[in-house]
């Protein structure tokens, strides 16, 4: 289908809205592993469970797919500063791609954002502004006013160039599964760009006659921030904004996905898919299982896809033989403090075998 040596998303250059190849801003994003998670699949009762491991993208989250395209367009259009408001992952990604493009970046994050994400954005040279206010309303209002005032290139998910990059999920899955189409693709969902863009990507391949059907798409959310699930269940055409509550899945703690929420809803419905929400407890359980049974450290927001796979399997919506892909959208090191470990575990011991034997007895994971 595509014999290019380029393993980044840019091997699909013709599908992206960039005019000149010299504008491309790339850090090698794309072609992330699609892993057959057999032990996790056995545990969940899903034989053909695959994990799309986007934790290995350049800045550790799915945002690199979209910002590589978005910032390439910014360069093509001659912008000198890119901006975004973010729960953290987009901030780091916009900062990194701006650095790669040689332009400035300003990122706004709500107070309480994981320090590791803030430090990451700063390390790429961004001006990081932490705002004491509600993300969906106060931060959003200030961000909008600032973009207008300063004339920054707006990297929010409403930027149409940005979500184009996430179409690459669909292209890569078709390629990696040798043309087999998943029955379900489950995506941790906040603004809805991933769901909408994947659907668009599959539609493009369908219209080219490269595939014969598309998967059912599932929006996976935290119960504390599930406006898309609520709208889907109420059969609404658009989202009713909510005030999101705190959740361990902080990267997808979005209550007002205004720009693409309705398009994600349409994509879910057209695909014959569904939307489901899970509790913090279920999310942390899934994060642990992905770590121990697969060997991938995913952040809680990413683990939401696996938690929802379990929920849908338990409810009989997903059948045992279905081919299911869960997108793992962010690295666990983004928010390591989500995993609660006793400090006692890390108390230094004497450098003797006796002390080691005692120590091993006290380790629940060893016994
Ligand atoms: C880790 C992670 N997963 C998933 C998402 C979902 O984004 P979207 O619904 O816009 O595809 C985000 C971003 O908000 C994220 O940071």
XYZ file of C-alpha atoms and ligand atoms in Angstrom:
383
model
C 0.000 0.000 0.000
C 2.800 2.395 0.857
C 6.385 1.321 0.224
C 8.113 4.409 1.594
C 11.154 4.031 3.870
C 9.765 6.857 5.983
C 8.206 5.333 9.106
C 6.764 8.592 10.396
C 3.187 9.696 9.690
C 4.654 11.636 6.760
C 4.753 8.564 4.590
C 1.075 9.462 4.182
C 2.031 12.983 3.052
C -0.607 13.091 0.293
C -3.350 12.730 2.898
C -2.283 15.795 4.874
C -3.035 19.485 4.187
C 0.607 20.540 3.824
C 1.591 21.958 0.465
C 5.362 21.723 0.478
C 7.466 18.910 1.926
C 10.051 21.470 3.066
C 7.503 22.701 5.646
C 7.351 19.334 7.421
C 8.158 19.471 11.124
C 8.792 15.915 12.264
C 10.359 14.217 15.267
C 9.786 10.727 13.846
C 6.199 10.360 15.114
C 4.150 7.399 13.902
C 4.432 3.660 13.214
C 3.971 2.957 16.904
C 3.807 -0.740 17.833
C 0.497 -2.565 17.549
C 0.964 -5.311 20.088
C -1.065 -8.514 20.368
C -1.632 -8.461 24.135
C -2.331 -12.161 24.577
C -1.968 -12.416 28.377
C -4.076 -9.316 28.983
C -6.552 -10.555 26.376
C -6.833 -13.877 28.180
C -7.527 -12.076 31.444
C -10.261 -9.935 29.854
C -11.705 -12.751 27.722
C -10.772 -11.082 24.430
C -8.548 -13.375 22.352
C -7.641 -10.831 19.710
C -6.793 -7.854 21.880
C -4.275 -5.405 20.411
C -2.738 -2.332 22.026
C -1.657 0.604 19.866
C 1.281 1.828 21.904
C 1.428 5.591 21.444
C 3.304 5.956 24.734
C 6.463 5.671 22.613
C 5.748 8.776 20.518
C 8.418 11.520 20.765
C 6.834 13.418 23.673
C 5.058 10.380 25.101
C 1.511 11.043 23.930
C -0.822 10.875 20.947
C -0.648 14.661 20.594
C 2.483 14.317 18.462
C 0.413 12.906 15.599
C -1.643 16.082 15.454
C 1.013 18.651 16.280
C 3.437 17.415 13.664
C 0.829 18.354 11.057
C -0.449 21.431 12.904
C 2.973 22.974 13.431
C 4.043 22.130 9.861
C 1.116 24.234 8.679
C 2.073 26.998 11.155
C 5.516 27.074 9.565
C 4.040 27.039 6.074
C 1.785 29.989 6.982
C 4.684 31.934 8.512
C 3.624 32.036 12.180
C 6.338 32.765 14.748
C 4.510 31.717 17.955
C 2.265 28.712 18.604
C -0.056 28.477 21.606
C -2.292 25.960 23.308
C -4.252 25.510 26.499
C -3.986 21.997 27.733
C -4.343 19.485 30.528
C -0.658 18.802 29.900
C 0.046 16.455 26.990
C -0.762 18.928 24.222
C 1.334 21.523 26.052
C 4.439 19.323 25.948
C 3.794 18.323 22.345
C 3.172 21.853 21.015
C 6.300 22.985 22.858
C 8.439 20.215 21.339
C 7.227 20.692 17.757
C 7.567 24.465 18.049
C 11.150 23.950 19.190
C 11.738 21.659 16.216
C 10.212 24.284 13.889
C 12.255 27.116 15.391
C 9.230 29.078 16.573
C 8.181 30.184 20.071
C 5.454 28.541 22.106
C 3.128 29.617 24.907
C 1.177 26.976 26.798
C -1.553 27.519 29.389
C -2.298 24.777 31.897
C -4.702 24.672 34.849
C -3.242 24.716 38.373
C -2.902 21.126 39.575
C -1.534 19.793 36.263
C 1.047 17.047 36.877
C 4.439 18.662 37.437
C 6.142 16.196 35.102
C 4.093 17.539 32.183
C 4.817 21.169 33.082
C 8.538 20.475 33.370
C 8.472 18.659 30.033
C 6.923 21.647 28.233
C 9.423 23.984 29.880
C 12.315 21.732 28.856
C 11.336 22.304 25.209
C 11.558 26.042 25.810
C 7.863 26.902 26.080
C 6.570 29.821 28.088
C 4.365 27.929 30.545
C 1.527 29.835 32.198
C -0.233 28.055 35.079
C -3.736 29.395 35.644
C -5.789 29.206 38.783
C -9.174 28.529 37.215
C -11.548 25.955 35.764
C -10.083 24.496 32.561
C -13.229 24.420 30.428
C -14.444 27.885 31.302
C -11.955 30.303 32.932
C -8.768 29.013 31.287
C -10.602 28.695 27.956
C -11.895 32.284 28.161
C -8.473 33.717 28.918
C -6.816 31.572 26.240
C -9.249 32.751 23.556
C -8.731 36.401 24.475
C -4.934 35.961 24.500
C -4.831 34.313 21.073
C -6.819 37.230 19.665
C -4.699 39.835 21.407
C -1.281 38.394 20.565
C -2.055 36.795 17.177
C -0.606 33.393 18.137
C -1.098 30.283 16.008
C -3.887 28.465 17.837
C -3.095 24.778 18.424
C -6.362 23.852 20.132
C -8.186 20.807 18.839
C -10.488 23.194 16.937
C -7.502 23.836 14.640
C -8.556 21.829 11.563
C -4.973 21.041 10.548
C -4.193 19.477 13.876
C -6.770 16.722 13.889
C -5.737 15.698 10.368
C -2.624 14.152 11.914
C -4.672 11.709 13.992
C -6.053 10.151 10.798
C -2.724 8.318 10.806
C -4.139 5.961 13.463
C -6.432 4.495 10.832
C -3.752 4.305 8.135
C -1.284 2.589 10.465
C -3.813 0.066 11.757
C -4.764 -0.979 8.235
C -1.096 -1.388 7.382
C -0.105 -3.202 10.584
C -3.031 -5.631 10.522
C -2.332 -6.469 6.848
C -5.721 -5.221 5.773
C -7.674 -6.958 8.573
C -10.109 -4.473 10.042
C -10.669 -4.412 13.807
C -14.209 -5.038 14.986
C -13.691 -2.347 17.624
C -11.247 0.505 18.150
C -11.447 1.994 21.641
C -10.011 5.488 22.138
C -9.633 7.488 25.384
C -11.674 10.562 24.588
C -11.616 14.175 25.710
C -12.203 16.657 22.891
C -13.215 13.931 20.456
C -10.564 14.595 17.812
C -9.145 11.087 17.896
C -12.493 9.427 17.249
C -13.476 11.896 14.540
C -10.086 11.774 12.831
C -9.842 7.972 12.866
C -13.256 7.781 11.253
C -12.155 10.248 8.579
C -9.003 8.208 7.939
C -10.963 4.988 7.523
C -13.464 6.743 5.248
C -10.639 7.935 3.001
C -9.298 4.394 2.610
C -12.838 3.119 1.992
C -13.408 5.666 -0.749
C -10.104 4.652 -2.366
C -11.259 1.048 -2.328
C -8.258 0.035 -0.168
C -10.491 -1.481 2.527
C -14.022 -2.847 2.526
C -15.300 -1.891 5.927
C -14.426 0.255 8.938
C -14.316 -0.647 12.642
C -16.895 0.283 15.245
C -15.448 3.192 17.201
C -15.762 3.518 20.973
C -15.271 6.724 22.957
C -13.829 5.778 26.343
C -14.175 8.341 29.139
C -13.798 8.703 32.882
C -17.119 8.765 34.764
C -16.027 12.123 36.195
C -15.778 13.708 32.738
C -18.095 11.919 30.355
C -20.094 14.468 28.329
C -19.710 12.439 25.123
C -20.982 9.277 26.792
C -23.953 11.224 28.213
C -24.823 12.735 24.827
C -24.499 9.349 23.134
C -26.761 7.671 25.673
C -29.357 10.450 25.419
C -29.179 10.195 21.587
C -28.347 13.911 21.293
C -26.832 15.430 18.155
C -24.506 17.650 20.177
C -22.780 17.662 23.532
C -24.277 19.222 26.653
C -21.256 20.741 28.441
C -20.755 19.672 32.043
C -18.379 20.724 34.803
C -15.887 17.874 34.891
C -15.047 16.441 38.307
C -11.526 15.477 39.333
C -10.384 12.142 37.977
C -7.190 10.150 37.984
C -7.448 10.317 34.176
C -6.495 13.992 34.305
C -5.423 14.213 30.651
C -8.999 13.619 29.538
C -10.702 15.637 32.271
C -12.678 17.756 29.816
C -16.310 18.677 30.369
C -16.882 20.960 27.421
C -15.620 19.462 24.149
C -17.278 22.153 22.103
C -15.411 22.062 18.853
C -15.400 18.421 17.841
C -17.727 16.758 20.298
C -20.620 16.595 17.839
C -18.401 15.266 15.074
C -17.128 12.528 17.376
C -20.725 11.649 18.234
C -21.585 11.390 14.549
C -18.511 9.217 13.896
C -19.390 6.839 16.729
C -22.939 6.460 15.428
C -22.017 6.081 11.752
C -19.508 3.409 12.701
C -22.075 1.473 14.732
C -19.900 1.962 17.817
C -20.640 3.115 21.317
C -19.406 5.250 24.217
C -18.724 4.119 27.775
C -17.363 5.544 31.004
C -15.409 3.898 33.811
C -14.554 4.763 37.424
C -11.143 5.801 38.739
C -10.882 2.412 40.415
C -11.425 0.588 37.113
C -8.925 2.896 35.384
C -6.186 2.234 37.938
C -6.877 -1.495 37.806
C -6.453 -1.389 34.020
C -3.245 0.648 34.314
C -1.840 -2.037 36.620
C -2.861 -4.877 34.293
C -1.300 -3.199 31.246
C 1.941 -2.814 33.176
C 2.085 -6.314 34.618
C 0.611 -8.393 31.789
C 1.929 -6.487 28.766
C 4.952 -4.506 29.887
C 3.694 -1.057 28.956
C 3.531 1.813 31.446
C 0.514 3.844 30.362
C -0.853 6.917 32.082
C -4.323 6.559 33.657
C -6.046 8.459 30.830
C -4.597 5.961 28.359
C -5.634 2.969 30.459
C -9.255 4.110 30.131
C -9.413 2.307 26.759
C -8.551 -1.040 28.351
C -10.896 -0.436 31.290
C -13.701 0.188 28.792
C -12.756 -2.927 26.784
C -13.186 -4.940 29.987
C -16.508 -3.282 30.742
C -17.887 -3.923 27.241
C -16.659 -7.526 27.272
C -18.233 -8.136 30.691
C -21.494 -6.691 29.365
C -21.363 -8.985 26.323
C -21.118 -6.091 23.855
C -17.644 -7.223 22.751
C -17.587 -10.936 21.888
C -14.687 -13.230 22.838
C -13.466 -13.632 19.254
C -13.716 -9.935 18.262
C -10.592 -8.137 17.091
C -10.240 -5.202 19.465
C -7.678 -2.388 19.349
C -7.222 -0.203 22.437
C -5.262 2.994 21.885
C -2.752 3.664 24.652
C -2.426 7.389 24.277
C 0.028 8.579 26.922
C 3.064 7.374 28.886
C 2.832 6.458 32.562
C 5.778 8.697 33.391
C 3.562 11.663 32.551
C 1.736 11.106 35.820
C 3.693 8.551 37.864
C 2.188 9.669 41.162
C -1.111 8.067 40.109
C 0.317 4.750 41.236
C 0.231 4.646 45.007
C 3.168 2.744 46.466
C 4.077 2.519 50.097
C 7.180 4.519 50.947
C 8.230 1.569 53.091
C 8.970 -0.345 49.880
C 11.795 1.993 49.056
C 13.469 2.072 52.468
C 17.126 1.145 51.969
C 18.155 -2.233 53.401
C 21.510 -3.454 54.666
C 23.698 -4.935 51.881
C 23.348 -8.528 53.179
C 21.532 -11.652 51.952
C 19.691 -11.925 55.291
C 18.280 -8.445 54.913
C 17.333 -9.223 51.324
C 15.505 -12.430 52.369
C 13.497 -10.460 54.940
C 12.762 -7.779 52.398
C 11.524 -10.297 49.795
C 9.119 -11.834 52.331
C 7.454 -8.474 52.765
C 6.916 -7.918 49.008
C 3.339 -8.723 48.003
C 4.194 -8.884 44.303
C 6.888 -11.518 44.959
C 4.852 -13.865 47.174
C -3.476 10.745 27.101
C -4.617 11.269 26.280
N -5.472 10.397 25.728
C -6.499 10.790 24.973
C -6.748 12.124 24.745
C -7.968 12.382 23.932
O -8.011 13.357 23.065
P -9.076 13.417 21.874
O -10.408 13.017 22.382
O -9.038 14.831 21.495
O -8.569 12.500 20.812
C -5.888 13.097 25.295
C -6.080 14.533 25.125
O -6.867 15.233 25.497
C -4.782 12.652 26.069
O -3.922 13.513 26.607
